[in-house]
C-alpha atoms as a printed R data frame, in Angstrom:
    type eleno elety resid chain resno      x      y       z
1   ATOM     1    CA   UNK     A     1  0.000  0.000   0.000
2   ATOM     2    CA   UNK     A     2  1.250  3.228  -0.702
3   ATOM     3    CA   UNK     A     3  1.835  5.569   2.225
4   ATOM     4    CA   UNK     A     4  0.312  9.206   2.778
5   ATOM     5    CA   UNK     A     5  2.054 11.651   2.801
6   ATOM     6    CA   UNK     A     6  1.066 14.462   5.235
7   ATOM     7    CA   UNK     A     7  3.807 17.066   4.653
8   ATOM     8    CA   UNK     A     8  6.379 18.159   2.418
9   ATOM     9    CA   UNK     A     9  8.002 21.138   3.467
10  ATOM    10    CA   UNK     A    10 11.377 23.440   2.222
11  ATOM    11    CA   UNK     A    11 12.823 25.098   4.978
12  ATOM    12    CA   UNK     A    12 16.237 27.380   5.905
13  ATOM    13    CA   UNK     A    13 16.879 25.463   9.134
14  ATOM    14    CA   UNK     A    14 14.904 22.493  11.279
15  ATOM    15    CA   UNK     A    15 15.514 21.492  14.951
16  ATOM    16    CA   UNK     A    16 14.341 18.796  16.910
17  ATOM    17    CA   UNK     A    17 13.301 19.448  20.435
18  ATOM    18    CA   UNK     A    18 15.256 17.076  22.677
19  ATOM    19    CA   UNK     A    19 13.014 16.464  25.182
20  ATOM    20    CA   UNK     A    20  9.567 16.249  22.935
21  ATOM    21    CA   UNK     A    21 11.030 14.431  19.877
22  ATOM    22    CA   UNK     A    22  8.915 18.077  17.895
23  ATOM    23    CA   UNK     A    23 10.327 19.202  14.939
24  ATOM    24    CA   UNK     A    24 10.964 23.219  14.891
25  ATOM    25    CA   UNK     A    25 10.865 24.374  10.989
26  ATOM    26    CA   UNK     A    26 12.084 27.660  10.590
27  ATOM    27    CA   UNK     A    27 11.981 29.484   7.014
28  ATOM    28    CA   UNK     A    28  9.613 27.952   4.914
29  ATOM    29    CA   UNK     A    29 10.248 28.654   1.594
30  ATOM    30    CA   UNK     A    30  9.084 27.643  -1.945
31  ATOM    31    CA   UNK     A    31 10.484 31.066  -3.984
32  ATOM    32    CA   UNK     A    32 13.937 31.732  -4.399
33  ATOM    33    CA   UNK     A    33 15.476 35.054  -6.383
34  ATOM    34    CA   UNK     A    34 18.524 34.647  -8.458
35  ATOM    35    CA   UNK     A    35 20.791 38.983  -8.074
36  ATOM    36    CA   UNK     A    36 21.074 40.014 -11.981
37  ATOM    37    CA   UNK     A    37 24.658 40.588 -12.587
38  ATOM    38    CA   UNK     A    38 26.216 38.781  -9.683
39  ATOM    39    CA   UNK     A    39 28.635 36.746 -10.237
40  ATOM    40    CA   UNK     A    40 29.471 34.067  -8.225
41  ATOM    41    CA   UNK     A    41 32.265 31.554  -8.581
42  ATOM    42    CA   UNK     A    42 31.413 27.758  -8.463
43  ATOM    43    CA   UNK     A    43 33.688 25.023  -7.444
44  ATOM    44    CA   UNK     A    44 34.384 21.430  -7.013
45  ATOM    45    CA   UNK     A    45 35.726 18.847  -4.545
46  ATOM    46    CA   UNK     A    46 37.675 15.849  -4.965
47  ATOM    47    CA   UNK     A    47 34.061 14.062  -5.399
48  ATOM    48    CA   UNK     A    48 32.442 16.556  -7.875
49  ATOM    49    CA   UNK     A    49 30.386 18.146  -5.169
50  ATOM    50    CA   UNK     A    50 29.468 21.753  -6.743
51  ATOM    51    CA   UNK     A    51 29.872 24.714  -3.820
52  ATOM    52    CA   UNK     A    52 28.568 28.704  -4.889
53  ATOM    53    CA   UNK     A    53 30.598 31.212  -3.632
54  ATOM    54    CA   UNK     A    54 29.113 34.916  -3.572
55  ATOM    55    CA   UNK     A    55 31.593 37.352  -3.572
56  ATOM    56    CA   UNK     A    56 32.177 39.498  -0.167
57  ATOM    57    CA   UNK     A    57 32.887 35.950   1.396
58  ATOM    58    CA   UNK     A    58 28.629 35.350   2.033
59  ATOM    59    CA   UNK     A    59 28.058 32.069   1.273
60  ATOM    60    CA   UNK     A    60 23.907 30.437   0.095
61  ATOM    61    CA   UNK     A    61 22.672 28.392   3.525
62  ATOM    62    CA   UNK     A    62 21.815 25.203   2.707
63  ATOM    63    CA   UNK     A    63 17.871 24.359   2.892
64  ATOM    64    CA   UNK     A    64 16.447 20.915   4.633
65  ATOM    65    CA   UNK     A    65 13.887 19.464   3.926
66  ATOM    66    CA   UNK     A    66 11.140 17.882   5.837
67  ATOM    67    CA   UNK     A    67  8.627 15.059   4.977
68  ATOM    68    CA   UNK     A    68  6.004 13.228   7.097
69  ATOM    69    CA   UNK     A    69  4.648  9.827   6.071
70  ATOM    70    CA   UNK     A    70  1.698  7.438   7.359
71  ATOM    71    CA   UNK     A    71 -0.295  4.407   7.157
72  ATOM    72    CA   UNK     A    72  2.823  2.646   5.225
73  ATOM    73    CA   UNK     A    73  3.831 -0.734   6.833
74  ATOM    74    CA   UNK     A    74  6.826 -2.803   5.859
75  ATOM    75    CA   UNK     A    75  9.940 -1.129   4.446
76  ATOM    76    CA   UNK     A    76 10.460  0.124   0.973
77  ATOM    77    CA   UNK     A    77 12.525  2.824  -0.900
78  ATOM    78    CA   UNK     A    78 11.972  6.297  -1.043
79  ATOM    79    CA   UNK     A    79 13.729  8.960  -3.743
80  ATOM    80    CA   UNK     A    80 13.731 12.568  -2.840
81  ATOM    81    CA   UNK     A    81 14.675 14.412  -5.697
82  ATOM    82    CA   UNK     A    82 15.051 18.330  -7.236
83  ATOM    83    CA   UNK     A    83 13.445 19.016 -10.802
84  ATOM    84    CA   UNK     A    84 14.165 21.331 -13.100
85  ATOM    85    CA   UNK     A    85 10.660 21.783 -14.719
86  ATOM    86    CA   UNK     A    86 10.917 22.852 -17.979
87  ATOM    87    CA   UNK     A    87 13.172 20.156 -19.143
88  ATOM    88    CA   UNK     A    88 12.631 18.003 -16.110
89  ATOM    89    CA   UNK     A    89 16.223 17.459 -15.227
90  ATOM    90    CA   UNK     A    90 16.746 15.773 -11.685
91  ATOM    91    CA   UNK     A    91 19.639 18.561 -10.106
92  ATOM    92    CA   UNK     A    92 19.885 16.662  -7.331
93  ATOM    93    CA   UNK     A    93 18.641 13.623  -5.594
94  ATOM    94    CA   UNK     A    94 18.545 10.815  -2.914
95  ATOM    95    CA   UNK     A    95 17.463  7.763  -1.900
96  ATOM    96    CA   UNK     A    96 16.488  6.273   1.693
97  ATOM    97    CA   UNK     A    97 15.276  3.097   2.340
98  ATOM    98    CA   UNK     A    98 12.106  3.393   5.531
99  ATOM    99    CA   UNK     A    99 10.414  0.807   7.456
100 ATOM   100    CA   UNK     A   100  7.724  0.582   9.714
101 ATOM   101    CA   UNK     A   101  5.404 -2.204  11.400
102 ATOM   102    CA   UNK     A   102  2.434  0.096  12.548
103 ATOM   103    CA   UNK     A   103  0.533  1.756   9.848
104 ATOM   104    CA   UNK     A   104 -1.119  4.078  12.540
105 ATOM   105    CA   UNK     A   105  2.406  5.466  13.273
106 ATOM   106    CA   UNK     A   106  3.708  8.782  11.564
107 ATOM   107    CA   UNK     A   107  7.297  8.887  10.493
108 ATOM   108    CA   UNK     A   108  8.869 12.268  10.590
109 ATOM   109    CA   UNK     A   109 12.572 12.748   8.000
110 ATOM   110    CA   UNK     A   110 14.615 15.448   8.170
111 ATOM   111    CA   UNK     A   111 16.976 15.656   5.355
112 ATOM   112    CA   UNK     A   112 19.926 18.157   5.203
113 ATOM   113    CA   UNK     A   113 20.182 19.957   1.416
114 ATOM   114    CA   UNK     A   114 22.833 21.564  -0.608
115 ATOM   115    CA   UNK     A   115 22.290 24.977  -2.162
116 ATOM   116    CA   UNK     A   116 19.703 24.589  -4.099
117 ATOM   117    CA   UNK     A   117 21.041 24.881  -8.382
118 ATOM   118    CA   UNK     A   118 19.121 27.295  -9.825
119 ATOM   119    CA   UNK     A   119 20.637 27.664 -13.457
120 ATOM   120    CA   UNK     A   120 18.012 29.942 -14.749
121 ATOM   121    CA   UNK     A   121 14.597 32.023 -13.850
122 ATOM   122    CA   UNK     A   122 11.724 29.068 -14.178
123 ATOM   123    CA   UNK     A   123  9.815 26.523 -11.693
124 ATOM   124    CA   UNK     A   124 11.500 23.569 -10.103
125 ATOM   125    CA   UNK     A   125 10.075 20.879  -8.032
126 ATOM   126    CA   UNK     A   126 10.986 18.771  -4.769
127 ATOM   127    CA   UNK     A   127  9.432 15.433  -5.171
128 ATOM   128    CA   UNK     A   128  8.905 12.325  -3.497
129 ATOM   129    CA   UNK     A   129  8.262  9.334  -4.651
130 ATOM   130    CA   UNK     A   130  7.614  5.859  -3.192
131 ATOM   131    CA   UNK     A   131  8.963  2.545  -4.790
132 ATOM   132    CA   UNK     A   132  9.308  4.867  -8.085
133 ATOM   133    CA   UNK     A   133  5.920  6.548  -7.664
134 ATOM   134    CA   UNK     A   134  5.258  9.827  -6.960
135 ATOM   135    CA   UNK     A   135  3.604 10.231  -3.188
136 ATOM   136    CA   UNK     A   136  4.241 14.345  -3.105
137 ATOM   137    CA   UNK     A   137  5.820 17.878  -4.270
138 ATOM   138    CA   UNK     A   138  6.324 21.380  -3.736
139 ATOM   139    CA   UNK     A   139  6.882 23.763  -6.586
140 ATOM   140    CA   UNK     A   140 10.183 26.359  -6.285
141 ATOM   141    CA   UNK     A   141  9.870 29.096  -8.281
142 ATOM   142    CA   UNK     A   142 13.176 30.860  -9.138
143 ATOM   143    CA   UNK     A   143 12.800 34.727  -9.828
144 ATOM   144    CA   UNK     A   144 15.248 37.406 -10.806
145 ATOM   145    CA   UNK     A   145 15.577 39.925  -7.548
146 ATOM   146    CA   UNK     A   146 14.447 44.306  -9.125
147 ATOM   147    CA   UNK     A   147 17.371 46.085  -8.870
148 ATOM   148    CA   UNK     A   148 17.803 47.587  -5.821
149 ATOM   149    CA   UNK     A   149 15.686 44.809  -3.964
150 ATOM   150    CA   UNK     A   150 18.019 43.022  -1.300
151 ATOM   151    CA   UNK     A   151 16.963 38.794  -1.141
């Protein structure tokens, strides 16, 4: 059976409440806004892992995101991945493998991000799918900042 998905959420930073187990999102997001005319210098490491440097030493945070899950039982694999909607190119993605025995229970990820690519002004997508199936998105939209206009 294929779970349900409850939430699906972008976000600059989540915490986890020691004592309670609750997750804290902070900085929801689903629109980001690329600075005409600033250029920024991208590098890679020994493994091809890309890293944006803006100039003035201010480096892009790097986003979580957060998915909640229920009435799934067993274990299967899941495949969070980020589209690039007009050609739909996967930028980035990864799998996890979940199980559970109690289909009442609700299973709460949290899944650290890189920066976000966002090689041009358009609509992206974080998806999740389920044994290859899609269970869930959230559209990112990917705007050019007015001049003068700080992000």
């Amino acid at each position: 059976m294929k779970p349900v998905l409850q939430s699906l959420l972008l976000a600059d930073k989540i915490y986890e409440d020691k004592a309670t187990g609750k997750k804290v999102v902070a900085g929801i997001f689903n629109r980001l806004l690329l600075i005409p005319g600033l250029k920024v210098q991208r590098t890679k490491d020994d493994v091809g892992n890309e890293s944006v440097c803006v100039p003035g030493g201010m480096q892009p945070g790097s986003p979580s995101a957060y998915f909640s899950i229920t009435d799934f039982q067993g274990a299967a694999p899941f495949l969070l991945r980020y589209v690039d909607l007009s050609d739909s190119k996967i930028l980035l993605q990864t799998g996890l493998q979940i199980s559970c025995t109690n289909p009442l229970e609700t299973i709460e990820v949290v899944l650290p991000m890189p920066v976000l690519p966002t090689p041009h002004k358009g609509v992206y997508a974080l998806e999740l799918l389920c044994e290859d199936e899609p269970i869930g998105s959230v559209r990112i939209v990917v705007d050019e900042a007015e001049a003068g206009v700080q992000p």
